[in-house]
Coordinates of C-alpha atoms in Angstrom, one line a residue:
M809 CA 63.3 137.7 17.5
L810 CA 66.9 136.4 17.4
E811 CA 67.0 136.4 21.2
Q812 CA 63.9 134.2 21.3
H813 CA 65.6 131.7 19.0
S814 CA 69.1 131.8 20.4
V815 CA 68.5 129.5 23.4
T816 CA 66.6 127.0 21.3
L817 CA 69.4 126.9 18.7
L818 CA 72.1 126.4 21.2
V819 CA 70.2 123.6 22.9
K820 CA 69.7 122.0 19.4
L821 CA 73.5 121.9 18.9
A822 CA 73.9 120.4 22.4
V823 CA 71.3 117.7 21.6
A824 CA 73.1 117.0 18.3
A825 CA 76.5 116.5 20.1
S826 CA 74.9 114.5 22.9
L827 CA 73.0 112.2 20.6
A828 CA 76.2 111.6 18.4
S829 CA 78.2 110.8 21.6
I830 CA 75.6 108.3 22.9
L831 CA 75.2 106.6 19.5
V832 CA 78.9 106.0 19.0
R833 CA 79.1 104.3 22.4
L834 CA 76.7 101.6 21.2
Q835 CA 78.8 98.8 19.7
V836 CA 76.1 97.9 17.2
F837 CA 75.8 101.4 15.8
K838 CA 79.6 101.9 16.0
R839 CA 80.2 98.8 13.8
M840 CA 77.6 100.0 11.3
L841 CA 79.1 103.5 11.3
L842 CA 82.7 102.3 10.7
R843 CA 81.8 100.0 7.8
E844 CA 82.2 101.7 4.4
Q845 CA 80.9 98.9 2.2
R846 CA 77.5 97.5 3.2
T847 CA 75.1 94.8 1.9
V848 CA 71.4 95.7 1.3
F849 CA 70.5 94.1 4.7
Q850 CA 73.3 96.1 6.4
R851 CA 72.0 99.3 4.8
F852 CA 68.5 98.5 6.2
Q853 CA 70.0 98.0 9.7
F854 CA 71.9 101.3 9.3
A855 CA 68.7 103.0 8.3
L856 CA 66.8 101.4 11.2
G857 CA 69.4 102.7 13.6
F858 CA 69.3 106.3 12.3
G859 CA 65.5 106.1 12.1
A860 CA 65.1 105.0 15.7
A861 CA 67.7 107.5 17.1
F862 CA 66.6 110.7 15.2
G863 CA 62.9 109.6 15.0
A864 CA 62.9 109.4 18.8
G865 CA 63.7 113.1 19.0
V866 CA 60.8 113.9 16.6
G867 CA 58.6 111.7 18.8
V868 CA 59.5 113.5 22.0
R869 CA 58.7 116.8 20.4
V870 CA 55.3 115.5 19.1
I871 CA 54.3 113.8 22.4
T872 CA 55.2 116.7 24.6
G873 CA 54.1 119.4 22.3
G874 CA 57.3 121.3 23.2
Y875 CA 61.1 120.9 23.2
P876 CA 61.6 121.9 19.6
A877 CA 65.4 121.6 19.9
V878 CA 65.2 117.8 20.2
D879 CA 63.8 117.5 16.7
L880 CA 66.8 116.7 14.4
G881 CA 64.7 115.0 11.7
L882 CA 66.1 117.0 8.8
E883 CA 69.7 116.7 10.0
G884 CA 69.4 113.0 10.7
S885 CA 67.9 112.3 7.2
L886 CA 70.8 114.2 5.5
L887 CA 73.5 112.4 7.6
A888 CA 71.9 109.0 6.8
G889 CA 72.2 109.6 3.1
M890 CA 75.7 111.0 3.3
L891 CA 77.0 108.1 5.3
G892 CA 74.9 105.3 3.9
G893 CA 73.9 106.2 0.4
Y894 CA 70.5 106.6 -1.3
L895 CA 68.8 103.6 0.1
T896 CA 69.8 104.3 3.7
G897 CA 68.9 108.0 3.2
I898 CA 65.4 107.4 1.9
M899 CA 64.6 104.7 4.4
S900 CA 65.9 106.7 7.3
G901 CA 64.1 109.8 6.2
G902 CA 60.8 107.8 6.0
M903 CA 61.3 106.3 9.5
I904 CA 62.3 109.6 11.1
A905 CA 59.1 111.2 9.6
L906 CA 56.7 108.6 11.0
P907 CA 56.1 110.3 14.4
A908 CA 55.5 113.6 12.6
M909 CA 53.1 111.9 10.2
L910 CA 51.1 110.7 13.3
N911 CA 50.8 114.4 14.2
H912 CA 49.3 115.1 10.7
E913 CA 52.6 116.8 9.5
W914 CA 52.1 115.3 6.1
L915 CA 55.0 117.1 4.4
S916 CA 57.6 115.5 6.7
L917 CA 57.7 112.2 4.8
P918 CA 58.4 113.5 1.3
L919 CA 60.7 116.2 2.7
F920 CA 62.9 113.9 4.9
A921 CA 63.0 111.2 2.2
G922 CA 64.0 113.7 -0.4
I923 CA 66.7 115.1 1.9
G924 CA 68.0 111.5 2.5
V925 CA 68.3 111.2 -1.3
L926 CA 70.1 114.5 -1.4
G927 CA 72.6 113.1 1.2
G928 CA 73.2 110.1 -1.0
L929 CA 73.9 112.4 -4.0
V930 CA 76.5 114.2 -1.9
R931 CA 78.1 110.9 -1.1
D932 CA 78.2 109.9 -4.8
L933 CA 79.7 113.2 -5.8
A934 CA 82.5 113.1 -3.2
P935 CA 86.0 112.5 -4.6
H936 CA 86.3 109.8 -1.9
P937 CA 84.1 108.9 1.0
E938 CA 86.7 110.2 3.4
E939 CA 86.0 113.7 2.2
I940 CA 82.6 113.5 3.9
W941 CA 84.3 112.9 7.3
R942 CA 86.9 115.6 6.7
F943 CA 84.3 118.4 6.0
S944 CA 84.7 121.4 8.2
P945 CA 83.0 124.8 8.0
F946 CA 86.5 126.3 8.8
L947 CA 88.3 124.9 5.7
N948 CA 91.7 126.3 5.0
I949 CA 91.1 127.3 1.4
A950 CA 94.8 128.1 0.8
R951 CA 96.0 124.6 1.6
A952 CA 93.1 122.6 0.2
S953 CA 93.2 120.9 -3.2
V954 CA 90.8 121.9 -6.0
A955 CA 88.8 118.7 -5.5
T956 CA 88.5 119.3 -1.7
R957 CA 87.4 123.0 -2.2
W958 CA 84.8 121.9 -4.8
F959 CA 83.4 119.2 -2.5
H960 CA 83.3 121.4 0.6
L961 CA 81.2 123.9 -1.4
L962 CA 79.0 121.1 -2.5
F963 CA 78.5 119.9 1.1
F964 CA 77.8 123.4 2.3
G965 CA 75.3 123.9 -0.5
A966 CA 73.5 120.6 0.3
V967 CA 73.0 121.6 3.9
L968 CA 71.7 125.1 2.8
L969 CA 69.5 123.4 0.2
A970 CA 67.9 121.1 2.7
E971 CA 67.1 123.9 5.1
G972 CA 65.9 126.0 2.2
A973 CA 63.6 123.2 1.1
R974 CA 62.0 123.2 4.5
A975 CA 61.7 127.0 4.3
A976 CA 60.0 126.8 0.9
A977 CA 57.5 124.2 2.1
L978 CA 56.7 126.5 5.1
L979 CA 56.1 129.5 2.8
A980 CA 53.9 127.4 0.6
F981 CA 51.8 125.5 3.2
G982 CA 52.5 127.1 6.6
H983 CA 53.2 125.3 9.9
R984 CA 50.2 123.1 9.8
F985 CA 51.7 120.3 7.7
L986 CA 55.4 120.7 8.7
F987 CA 57.2 121.4 11.9
S988 CA 60.0 124.0 11.9
I989 CA 61.9 125.9 14.6
Y990 CA 60.6 129.1 13.0
L991 CA 58.2 130.8 15.5
Y992 CA 57.0 133.4 13.1
S993 CA 56.3 133.8 9.4
L994 CA 59.5 133.7 7.3
L995 CA 58.4 136.9 5.6
E996 CA 58.7 138.6 9.0
A997 CA 61.9 137.0 10.1
Q998 CA 65.0 139.2 10.4
P999 CA 68.0 138.3 8.3
A1000 CA 70.1 137.6 11.4
T1001 CA 67.5 135.1 12.6
L1002 CA 67.5 133.3 9.3
A1003 CA 71.3 133.2 9.2
A1004 CA 71.4 131.8 12.8
I1005 CA 69.0 129.1 11.8
Y1006 CA 70.9 128.1 8.7
I1007 CA 74.3 128.1 10.6
T1008 CA 72.8 126.0 13.4
T1009 CA 71.6 123.4 10.8
L1010 CA 75.1 123.3 9.3
F1011 CA 76.7 122.7 12.7
A1012 CA 74.1 120.2 13.7
V1013 CA 75.2 118.2 10.7
T1014 CA 78.9 118.6 11.1
L1015 CA 79.1 118.1 14.9
P1016 CA 78.0 114.4 14.7
L1017 CA 80.4 113.9 11.8
K1018 CA 83.3 115.3 13.9
I1019 CA 82.4 113.2 16.9
W1020 CA 82.1 110.0 14.9
N1021 CA 85.2 110.7 12.9
N1022 CA 87.2 111.0 16.1
T1023 CA 86.0 107.5 17.0
R1024 CA 87.0 106.3 13.5
N1025 CA 90.5 107.7 13.9
E1026 CA 90.9 106.1 17.3
D1027 CA 89.8 102.8 15.9
K1028 CA 92.2 103.2 12.9
L1029 CA 95.1 103.9 15.3
E1030 CA 94.2 100.8 17.4
R1031 CA 94.0 98.7 14.3
Q1032 CA 97.3 100.1 13.0
Q1033 CA 99.1 99.4 16.2
R1034 CA 97.6 95.8 16.3
L1035 CA 98.7 95.2 12.7
L1036 CA 102.1 96.7 13.3
N1037 CA 102.6 94.4 16.3
E1038 CA 101.4 91.5 14.2
A1039 CA 103.9 92.4 11.5
R1040 CA 106.7 92.7 14.0
L1041 CA 105.9 89.4 15.7
A1042 CA 105.3 87.7 12.3
A1043 CA 108.7 89.0 11.1
L1044 CA 110.3 87.9 14.3
T1045 CA 108.7 84.4 14.0
R1046 CA 109.8 84.0 10.4
Q1047 CA 113.3 85.2 11.1
I1048 CA 114.0 83.1 14.1
N1049 CA 112.2 79.9 13.0
P1050 CA 114.5 76.9 13.4
H1051 CA 115.0 76.5 9.6
F1052 CA 116.2 80.0 9.2
L1053 CA 118.4 79.9 12.2
F1054 CA 119.9 76.6 11.2
N1055 CA 120.7 77.7 7.7
T1056 CA 122.1 81.0 8.9
L1057 CA 124.2 79.5 11.7
N1058 CA 125.4 76.7 9.4
S1059 CA 126.6 79.4 6.9
I1060 CA 128.4 81.2 9.7
S1061 CA 130.1 78.1 10.9
S1062 CA 131.3 77.3 7.4
L1063 CA 132.7 80.8 7.1
I1064 CA 134.4 81.0 10.5
R1065 CA 137.6 79.2 9.4
I1066 CA 137.8 80.3 5.7
D1067 CA 136.5 83.8 6.0
P1068 CA 136.2 85.0 9.6
E1069 CA 135.4 88.6 8.6
R1070 CA 132.5 87.6 6.5
A1071 CA 131.3 85.3 9.4
R1072 CA 131.5 88.2 11.8
G1073 CA 129.5 90.4 9.4
M1074 CA 126.8 87.8 9.1
I1075 CA 126.5 87.6 12.9
Y1076 CA 126.2 91.4 13.0
R1077 CA 123.5 91.4 10.3
L1078 CA 121.6 88.6 12.1
S1079 CA 121.7 90.6 15.4
N1080 CA 120.4 93.7 13.6
I1081 CA 117.5 91.7 12.2
L1082 CA 116.5 90.3 15.6
R1083 CA 117.0 93.6 17.3
R1084 CA 114.8 95.5 14.9
A1085 CA 112.2 92.7 14.8
M1086 CA 111.9 92.8 18.6
R1087 CA 112.0 96.5 19.3
E1088 CA 108.9 98.8 19.4
H1089 CA 108.2 100.6 16.2
E1090 CA 106.6 103.8 15.2
N1091 CA 103.9 103.6 12.6
L1092 CA 106.2 105.5 10.2
S1093 CA 109.9 105.4 9.7
P1094 CA 112.4 106.9 7.2
L1095 CA 112.9 104.9 4.0
R1096 CA 116.6 104.6 4.7
E1097 CA 115.9 102.6 7.9
E1098 CA 113.6 100.2 5.9
L1099 CA 116.3 99.8 3.3
S1100 CA 118.9 99.1 5.9
F1101 CA 116.7 96.3 7.4
V1102 CA 116.3 94.8 3.9
D1103 CA 120.1 95.0 3.3
D1104 CA 120.7 93.0 6.5
Y1105 CA 118.1 90.5 5.5
M1106 CA 119.5 90.1 2.0
T1107 CA 123.1 89.9 3.1
I1108 CA 122.2 86.7 5.0
E1109 CA 120.1 85.3 2.2
T1110 CA 122.8 85.9 -0.4
A1111 CA 125.3 84.2 1.8
R1112 CA 123.0 81.2 2.0
F1113 CA 122.2 81.0 -1.7
G1114 CA 125.5 82.2 -3.0
D1115 CA 125.6 83.5 -6.6
K1116 CA 122.1 82.2 -7.3
L1117 CA 120.6 85.2 -5.5
R1118 CA 121.4 88.7 -6.6
F1119 CA 120.1 91.9 -5.0
E1120 CA 120.0 95.3 -6.7
K1121 CA 118.7 98.7 -5.5
D1122 CA 117.7 101.7 -7.6
V1123 CA 116.9 104.3 -5.0
D1124 CA 116.4 108.0 -5.6
P1125 CA 118.5 109.8 -2.9
E1126 CA 115.6 112.3 -2.5
T1127 CA 113.4 109.5 -1.2
L1128 CA 115.7 108.3 1.6
D1129 CA 114.3 110.7 4.2
R1130 CA 110.7 110.2 3.2
L1131 CA 108.5 108.4 5.7
V1132 CA 107.0 104.9 4.9
P1133 CA 105.1 102.4 7.0
S1134 CA 107.5 100.5 9.3
M1135 CA 108.5 97.1 8.0
I1136 CA 106.7 97.6 4.7
L1137 CA 109.4 96.3 2.3
Q1138 CA 110.9 93.3 4.1
P1139 CA 107.7 91.1 3.7
L1140 CA 107.7 91.8 -0.1
V1141 CA 111.4 91.0 -0.5
E1142 CA 111.0 87.8 1.6
N1143 CA 108.1 86.7 -0.7
S1144 CA 110.4 87.2 -3.7
V1145 CA 113.1 85.0 -2.0
R1146 CA 110.9 82.3 -0.7
H1147 CA 108.3 82.0 -3.4
G1148 CA 109.9 83.5 -6.4
L1149 CA 113.6 82.4 -6.5
S1150 CA 114.3 79.7 -3.9
S1151 CA 112.8 77.0 -6.2
K1152 CA 114.4 78.4 -9.4
V1153 CA 117.4 76.3 -10.4
N1154 CA 119.4 79.2 -11.8
G1155 CA 118.3 81.6 -9.1
G1156 CA 117.7 85.2 -10.1
T1157 CA 117.6 88.9 -9.1
I1158 CA 115.6 91.0 -6.7
R1159 CA 115.4 94.7 -7.4
V1160 CA 114.1 97.4 -5.0
R1161 CA 113.3 100.8 -6.5
S1162 CA 112.1 104.1 -5.1
R1163 CA 111.2 107.4 -6.8
L1164 CA 109.1 110.5 -6.4
V1165 CA 106.5 111.4 -9.0
D1166 CA 104.2 114.5 -8.4
E1167 CA 104.6 114.4 -4.7
R1168 CA 103.9 110.7 -4.5
L1169 CA 106.4 108.1 -3.3
H1170 CA 106.6 105.0 -5.5
L1171 CA 108.2 101.8 -4.0
S1172 CA 108.6 98.6 -6.0
V1173 CA 110.0 95.1 -5.4
E1174 CA 110.5 92.9 -8.5
D1175 CA 112.1 89.6 -9.2
D1176 CA 112.7 87.4 -12.2
G1177 CA 111.5 84.2 -10.5
V1178 CA 108.9 81.6 -11.2
G1179 CA 106.0 84.1 -11.0
I1180 CA 102.5 83.6 -9.6
P1181 CA 99.7 81.6 -11.3
E1182 CA 96.8 83.8 -12.4
T1183 CA 94.3 81.8 -10.2
K1184 CA 96.4 82.5 -7.1
L1185 CA 97.2 86.1 -8.1
A1186 CA 93.4 87.0 -8.0
T1187 CA 93.2 86.1 -4.3
L1188 CA 96.7 87.2 -3.2
F1189 CA 95.4 90.2 -1.2
E1190 CA 93.1 88.0 0.8
Q1191 CA 95.2 84.9 1.2
G1192 CA 98.8 86.0 1.0
I1193 CA 99.9 86.6 4.6
G1194 CA 102.7 89.1 3.9
I1195 CA 100.8 90.8 1.1
S1196 CA 97.5 91.1 2.9
N1197 CA 99.1 92.5 6.0
V1198 CA 101.0 95.1 4.0
N1199 CA 97.8 96.1 2.1
E1200 CA 95.7 96.3 5.2
R1201 CA 98.2 98.5 7.0
L1202 CA 98.3 100.8 4.0
Q1203 CA 94.5 101.0 4.1
V1204 CA 94.6 101.9 7.8
L1205 CA 97.2 104.5 7.4
F1206 CA 96.2 106.1 4.1
A1207 CA 92.5 105.1 3.6
G1208 CA 91.9 105.5 -0.1
D1209 CA 95.0 107.7 -0.7
Y1210 CA 97.3 104.9 -1.8
R1211 CA 97.7 102.2 -4.5
M1212 CA 99.2 98.7 -4.4
W1213 CA 99.3 96.4 -7.3
I1214 CA 101.0 93.2 -8.3
D1215 CA 101.9 92.1 -11.9
S1216 CA 103.2 88.6 -12.4
Q1217 CA 103.7 86.2 -15.3
P1218 CA 104.5 82.5 -14.6
G1219 CA 108.1 81.9 -15.6
E1220 CA 108.9 85.6 -15.9
G1221 CA 108.7 87.0 -12.4
T1222 CA 106.7 89.3 -10.2
H1223 CA 106.5 93.1 -9.8
T1224 CA 104.9 94.6 -6.7
E1225 CA 104.5 98.4 -6.5
I1226 CA 103.2 100.7 -3.8
E1227 CA 102.3 104.4 -4.3
I1228 CA 101.7 106.5 -1.2
P1229 CA 101.7 110.2 -0.4
E1230 CA 105.1 111.9 0.0
L1231 CA 105.6 112.3 3.8
R1232 CA 108.7 114.2 4.9
T1233 CA 110.5 113.4 8.1
E1234 CA 109.1 116.5 9.9
Y1235 CA 105.6 114.8 9.6
A1236 CA 106.7 112.3 12.3
A1237 CA 106.5 115.0 14.9
V1238 CA 102.8 115.5 14.4
S1239 CA 101.7 112.0 13.3

């Protein structure tokens, strides 16, 4: 009996992989797939896409009376719920079941809609939506966190429950009201045959996830490179704008006669800034390099502002070789200089801190400047050019595994802190 099913099961996996590859090449579907937060209308569009794609397979099976391997109705309903939530899952399940309902398979509608809801429940119980994309039947238990292990068991159980629900419906009502790949009575099926069917269902769900996740990762890398280039060019533009160059060169010219060594040092710092801003960057670089760039920048700014501007660092030596996103600190420090202290009569102090807490790297930039009004603080992540760029790059690199927050009081100063995973320098070789 297993031999009779094996070819059909293998073809089913090939159909799942092919359908996923075709769908992700459609720009409309790709945009819906890559979007995590959706409006009600966008959820309906997402459900319509899933319903059309997976319902077509059900339709082919119904019209031809054969090709059972093209029917991925159960898997499509579960995926729709996992990726889109309850509403998408139940609407997709209903639309996928329509061709089967025309064939008098009346149990298809409640079954697929229910499985769509089951997928939405899995999404809700995930520690983070990214865990759905990371699911693998070959999880390394020894290296996975407790939350990851728990969720992978939940995911695995949901797939088995979905297939089990179909099996239970077949036992209760037979093949007349519901299609299944089972060719014989379940009571007569060999354990190996049942195991092969359940494993095929599991892989028919995970294969599209892996194919789509590869596309998501490629898109993230492209976005990260674009944002990094924008950050580099924006930093270059800010550093070499005429106002900055005029003030820097004016300071150097004033120092040439009275303090040639200091003037020479400023020229050296300026050349470092321009060289680093113009060179190609990796996505990640050691913290010591980022701090060196900030040192060069602040040396020039303190020469311009004199005693009004003070710069302090409180850096844990253990953090110096940890990897951070390239050019992540300089925009924050520049904001403190330009918006926090430049307009303050008595000047002030900028402090940069780093520390490790529970395998997490904490970076902070704070100043005792004029602060940020509450109305502006609420929209800073959307409207602040430097802040929004930093936040978006962190989102691309770490998804939900980071935190960035800003505390500010008018007249007292601003504190910006970033928390990211601890990445050692050896990670650069595989990133």
